[in-house]
Coordinates of C-alpha atoms and ligand atoms in Angstrom, one line a residue:
X1 CA 5.7 7.3 15.4
X2 CA 6.6 4.6 12.7
X3 CA 3.4 3.2 11.9
X4 CA 2.6 -0.1 9.2
X5 CA -0.7 0.1 7.3
X6 CA -1.0 -3.6 6.3
X7 CA -4.6 -4.9 4.3
X8 CA -5.8 -6.1 1.3
X9 CA -5.8 -4.7 -2.2
X10 CA -7.9 -1.9 -2.6
X11 CA -8.6 -1.8 1.3
X12 CA -7.5 1.6 1.1
X13 CA -3.9 2.0 2.7
X14 CA -2.7 4.6 0.2
X15 CA -5.7 7.1 0.8
X16 CA -5.5 6.6 4.6
X17 CA -1.7 6.9 4.5
X18 CA -1.7 10.1 2.3
X19 CA -4.5 11.7 5.1
X20 CA -2.5 10.3 8.4
X21 CA 0.5 11.9 6.6
X22 CA -0.5 15.3 6.4
X23 CA -2.3 15.2 10.0
X24 CA 1.5 13.9 11.7
X25 CA 4.1 15.1 9.0
X26 CA 5.8 11.6 9.2
X27 CA 7.1 10.4 5.9
X28 CA 4.7 8.4 3.5
X29 CA 7.0 5.1 2.3
X30 CA 4.7 3.3 -0.6
X31 CA 6.9 1.0 -2.5
X32 CA 4.7 0.3 -5.2
X33 CA 4.6 3.7 -5.7
X34 CA 8.5 4.0 -5.7
X35 CA 8.0 1.0 -8.5
X36 CA 5.8 3.2 -10.7
X37 CA 7.9 6.4 -10.3
X38 CA 10.8 4.6 -11.4
X39 CA 9.0 2.3 -14.4
X40 CA 7.9 5.9 -15.9
X41 CA 11.1 7.5 -15.7
X42 CA 13.1 3.9 -16.8
X43 CA 15.7 3.8 -14.4
X44 CA 17.7 0.7 -14.1
X45 CA 15.5 0.2 -10.6
X46 CA 11.9 0.4 -12.5
X47 CA 13.8 -2.0 -15.1
X48 CA 14.4 -4.5 -12.9
X49 CA 11.4 -4.6 -11.2
X50 CA 8.4 -4.0 -14.0
X51 CA 7.9 -7.7 -15.4
X52 CA 7.3 -8.4 -12.1
X53 CA 5.0 -5.8 -11.4
X54 CA 3.0 -6.5 -14.8
X55 CA 2.4 -9.9 -14.0
X56 CA 1.4 -9.2 -10.3
X57 CA 4.4 -11.2 -8.5
X58 CA 6.0 -9.9 -5.8
X59 CA 9.8 -8.0 -6.7
X60 CA 13.0 -10.0 -5.3
X61 CA 13.2 -8.9 -1.4
X62 CA 17.0 -7.7 -1.9
X63 CA 15.8 -4.9 -4.3
X64 CA 12.7 -3.9 -1.8
X65 CA 15.0 -3.8 1.1
X66 CA 17.4 -1.3 -0.7
X67 CA 14.3 1.3 -1.7
X68 CA 12.8 0.3 2.3
X69 CA 16.5 1.1 4.0
X70 CA 17.0 4.2 1.6
X71 CA 13.5 5.5 2.4
X72 CA 13.7 4.8 6.5
X73 CA 16.8 6.5 6.9
X74 CA 15.6 9.8 5.5
X75 CA 12.9 10.1 7.4
X76 CA 13.4 12.1 10.7
X77 CA 9.8 12.3 12.4
X78 CA 8.4 9.1 11.8
X79 CA 7.1 7.3 8.6
X80 CA 4.4 5.1 7.8
X81 CA 5.0 2.6 5.4
X82 CA 2.6 1.4 2.8
X83 CA 3.0 -1.8 0.7
X84 CA 6.2 -3.3 2.8
X85 CA 6.3 -5.8 4.0
X86 CA 4.5 -8.3 2.7
X87 CA 5.8 -11.6 3.3
X88 CA 7.6 -13.6 6.4
X89 CA 11.2 -12.7 5.4
X90 CA 10.2 -9.1 4.7
X91 CA 8.6 -8.8 8.2
X92 CA 11.9 -10.4 10.1
X93 CA 14.7 -8.0 8.1
X94 CA 11.9 -4.9 9.5
X95 CA 11.5 -5.8 12.7
X96 CA 15.6 -6.6 13.0
X97 CA 16.6 -3.3 11.8
X98 CA 13.8 -1.2 12.6
X99 CA 11.7 0.1 15.5
X100 CA 7.8 -0.4 14.6
X101 CA 5.3 1.3 17.3
X102 CA 2.3 0.1 15.6
X103 CA 0.5 -2.3 12.7
X104 CA -2.8 -0.9 11.3
X105 CA -4.8 -3.8 9.5
X106 CA -7.3 -2.9 7.3
X107 CA -10.1 -5.1 7.1
X108 CA -12.1 -6.0 3.9
X109 CA -13.5 -8.9 2.2
X110 CA -11.7 -10.5 -1.4
X111 CA -15.4 -9.6 -3.1
X112 CA -15.4 -6.0 -2.0
X113 CA -11.7 -5.5 -2.7
X114 CA -11.9 -7.0 -6.1
X115 CA -14.5 -4.2 -6.6
X116 CA -12.8 -1.9 -5.4
X117 CA -9.6 -2.3 -7.4
X118 CA -11.1 -2.6 -10.6
X119 CA -12.6 0.6 -9.8
X120 CA -9.7 2.9 -9.5
X121 CA -7.9 5.0 -11.3
X122 CA -6.0 8.1 -11.2
X123 CA -4.8 11.2 -13.1
X124 CA -1.7 10.7 -15.7
X125 CA -0.4 14.2 -14.8
X126 CA -1.2 15.0 -11.2
X127 CA -1.7 11.6 -9.9
X128 CA -5.4 12.2 -7.7
X129 CA -6.6 9.3 -7.4
X130 CA -10.6 8.4 -8.6
X131 CA -12.5 5.2 -7.8
X132 CA -15.6 5.3 -10.2
X133 CA -17.9 3.6 -7.6
X134 CA -17.7 6.5 -5.1
X135 CA -15.3 9.4 -6.3
X136 CA -15.4 9.8 -9.9
X137 CA -14.6 12.8 -11.5
X138 CA -17.1 15.4 -12.7
X139 CA -16.5 15.0 -16.2
X140 CA -15.8 11.3 -17.8
X141 CA -12.0 10.5 -18.4
X142 CA -10.6 14.2 -17.1
X143 CA -9.1 14.8 -13.9
X144 CA -10.9 17.4 -11.8
X145 CA -8.0 18.9 -10.8
X146 CA -5.8 19.5 -13.8
X147 CA -7.7 18.7 -16.9
X148 CA -5.2 15.3 -17.5
X149 CA -6.3 11.7 -18.7
X150 CA -7.6 9.7 -16.3
X151 CA -6.2 6.0 -16.1
X152 CA -5.8 2.5 -14.6
X153 CA -2.9 0.8 -13.7
X154 CA -1.2 -2.0 -15.7
X155 CA -1.3 -3.9 -13.0
X156 CA -5.2 -3.3 -12.0
X157 CA -6.8 -6.0 -14.8
X158 CA -8.3 -9.4 -13.4
X159 CA -6.0 -11.3 -14.1
X160 CA -3.1 -9.8 -12.1
X161 CA -5.5 -8.6 -9.1
X162 CA -6.7 -12.1 -8.0
X163 CA -2.9 -13.2 -8.2
X164 CA -1.8 -10.6 -5.7
X165 CA -5.1 -11.4 -3.8
X166 CA -3.8 -15.0 -3.5
X167 CA -0.5 -13.9 -2.7
X168 CA -1.9 -11.4 0.3
X169 CA -3.4 -14.8 1.6
X170 CA -0.6 -16.9 0.9
X171 CA 2.2 -14.5 2.3
X172 CA 1.1 -11.3 3.5
X173 CA -1.1 -12.8 6.3
X174 CA 2.1 -14.7 7.7
X175 CA 3.5 -11.2 8.2
X176 CA 0.1 -10.4 10.1
X177 CA 0.4 -13.2 12.0
X178 CA 3.6 -12.6 13.4
X179 CA 3.1 -9.1 14.1
X180 CA 0.1 -10.2 16.0
X181 CA 2.1 -12.5 17.9
X182 CA 4.3 -9.4 18.6
X183 CA 1.4 -7.6 20.0
X184 CA 1.3 -4.6 17.4
X185 CA -1.9 -4.8 15.8
X186 CA -4.7 -2.7 15.8
X187 CA -8.0 -3.9 13.4
X188 CA -9.7 -1.9 11.8
X189 CA -13.1 -2.5 9.4
X190 CA -12.9 -0.5 6.5
X191 CA -16.0 -1.1 4.5
X192 CA -17.4 2.4 5.5
X193 CA -16.3 5.9 4.3
X194 CA -13.1 7.3 4.4
X195 CA -13.2 9.9 7.3
X196 CA -14.5 7.5 9.5
X197 CA -12.0 5.1 8.8
X198 CA -9.4 8.1 9.4
X199 CA -10.8 8.7 12.7
X200 CA -10.9 5.1 14.1
X201 CA -7.7 5.0 13.1
X202 CA -6.4 7.5 15.1
X203 CA -7.8 6.7 17.8
X204 CA -6.6 3.3 17.9
X205 CA -2.8 4.8 17.1
X206 CA -3.4 7.3 20.2
X207 CA -4.3 4.7 22.6
Ligands
ADP301 P1 -1.6 -3.3 -4.5 O1 -1.6 -3.1 -2.8 O2 -2.8 -2.7 -5.1 O3 -1.1 -4.7 -4.8 P2 0.9 -1.8 -4.5 O4 1.2 -0.4 -5.1 O5 1.3 -2.0 -3.1 O6 -0.4 -2.4 -5.4 O7 2.1 -2.6 -5.5 C1 2.2 -3.0 -6.7 C2 3.3 -4.4 -7.0 O8 4.2 -2.9 -6.8 C3 3.3 -5.1 -6.5 O9 2.4 -6.4 -7.2 C4 4.6 -6.3 -6.2 O10 4.8 -5.9 -8.0 C5 5.6 -4.6 -6.2 N1 6.0 -4.8 -4.7 C6 5.6 -3.2 -4.0 N2 5.2 -3.8 -2.7 C7 6.0 -4.8 -2.9 C8 6.7 -5.3 -1.7 N3 7.0 -4.9 -0.4 N4 7.9 -6.7 -1.9 C9 7.6 -7.5 -3.4 N5 7.5 -6.3 -4.0 C10 6.4 -5.1 -4.3
ZN302 ZN1 -4.8 15.8 -12.5

């Protein structure tokens, strides 16, 4: 299956995508992560994307299309898109070029979204995700997995997160309306536990 996970910042797209990937063997394609890796490795793509990302702006579509097409072409056994599409143009591009089976909409209020994003951190070395609200590392600032340093994403500051949430309402919601018209959307309330959310997603995509 080819699935899209869509939802506001902090709604847990990445967390659920990782769990679904493990269960089904699909490829997890996450545009934000691809950009962050390229920024760390100081590649050309990273240099192009960096200033947009740090301000909470969207990276230009042409750059995004290249990385998404490339990743989808390498997915031979289904994929989960996380972070793409984010506007109507990206949605049209996607549906013109690739087959999508289901769009899973993760629903969360703006208030909760901001609260969760401000509490999310991860390990500098192994990348393990934590949330200071409900999944803190055992020792402050130190990764349970590898002893690495716990850090916050540079764009998870209040100004950039508010801008991203505004963009979600202004642009990504148009993409959601379009998918709804095509009857591809299933909705999940994500104000509950990770495993409960996962079971609901599985039930709805297997329907
Ligand atoms: P979040 O969901 O918290 O906004 P992501 O990791 O998905 O974080 O994305 C981080 C940043 O990467 C975005 O703010 C944006 O600058 C860029 N980005 C990710 N996906 C896209 C996309 N589909 N189109 C344009 N820019 C994107
Ligand atoms: Zn670690």
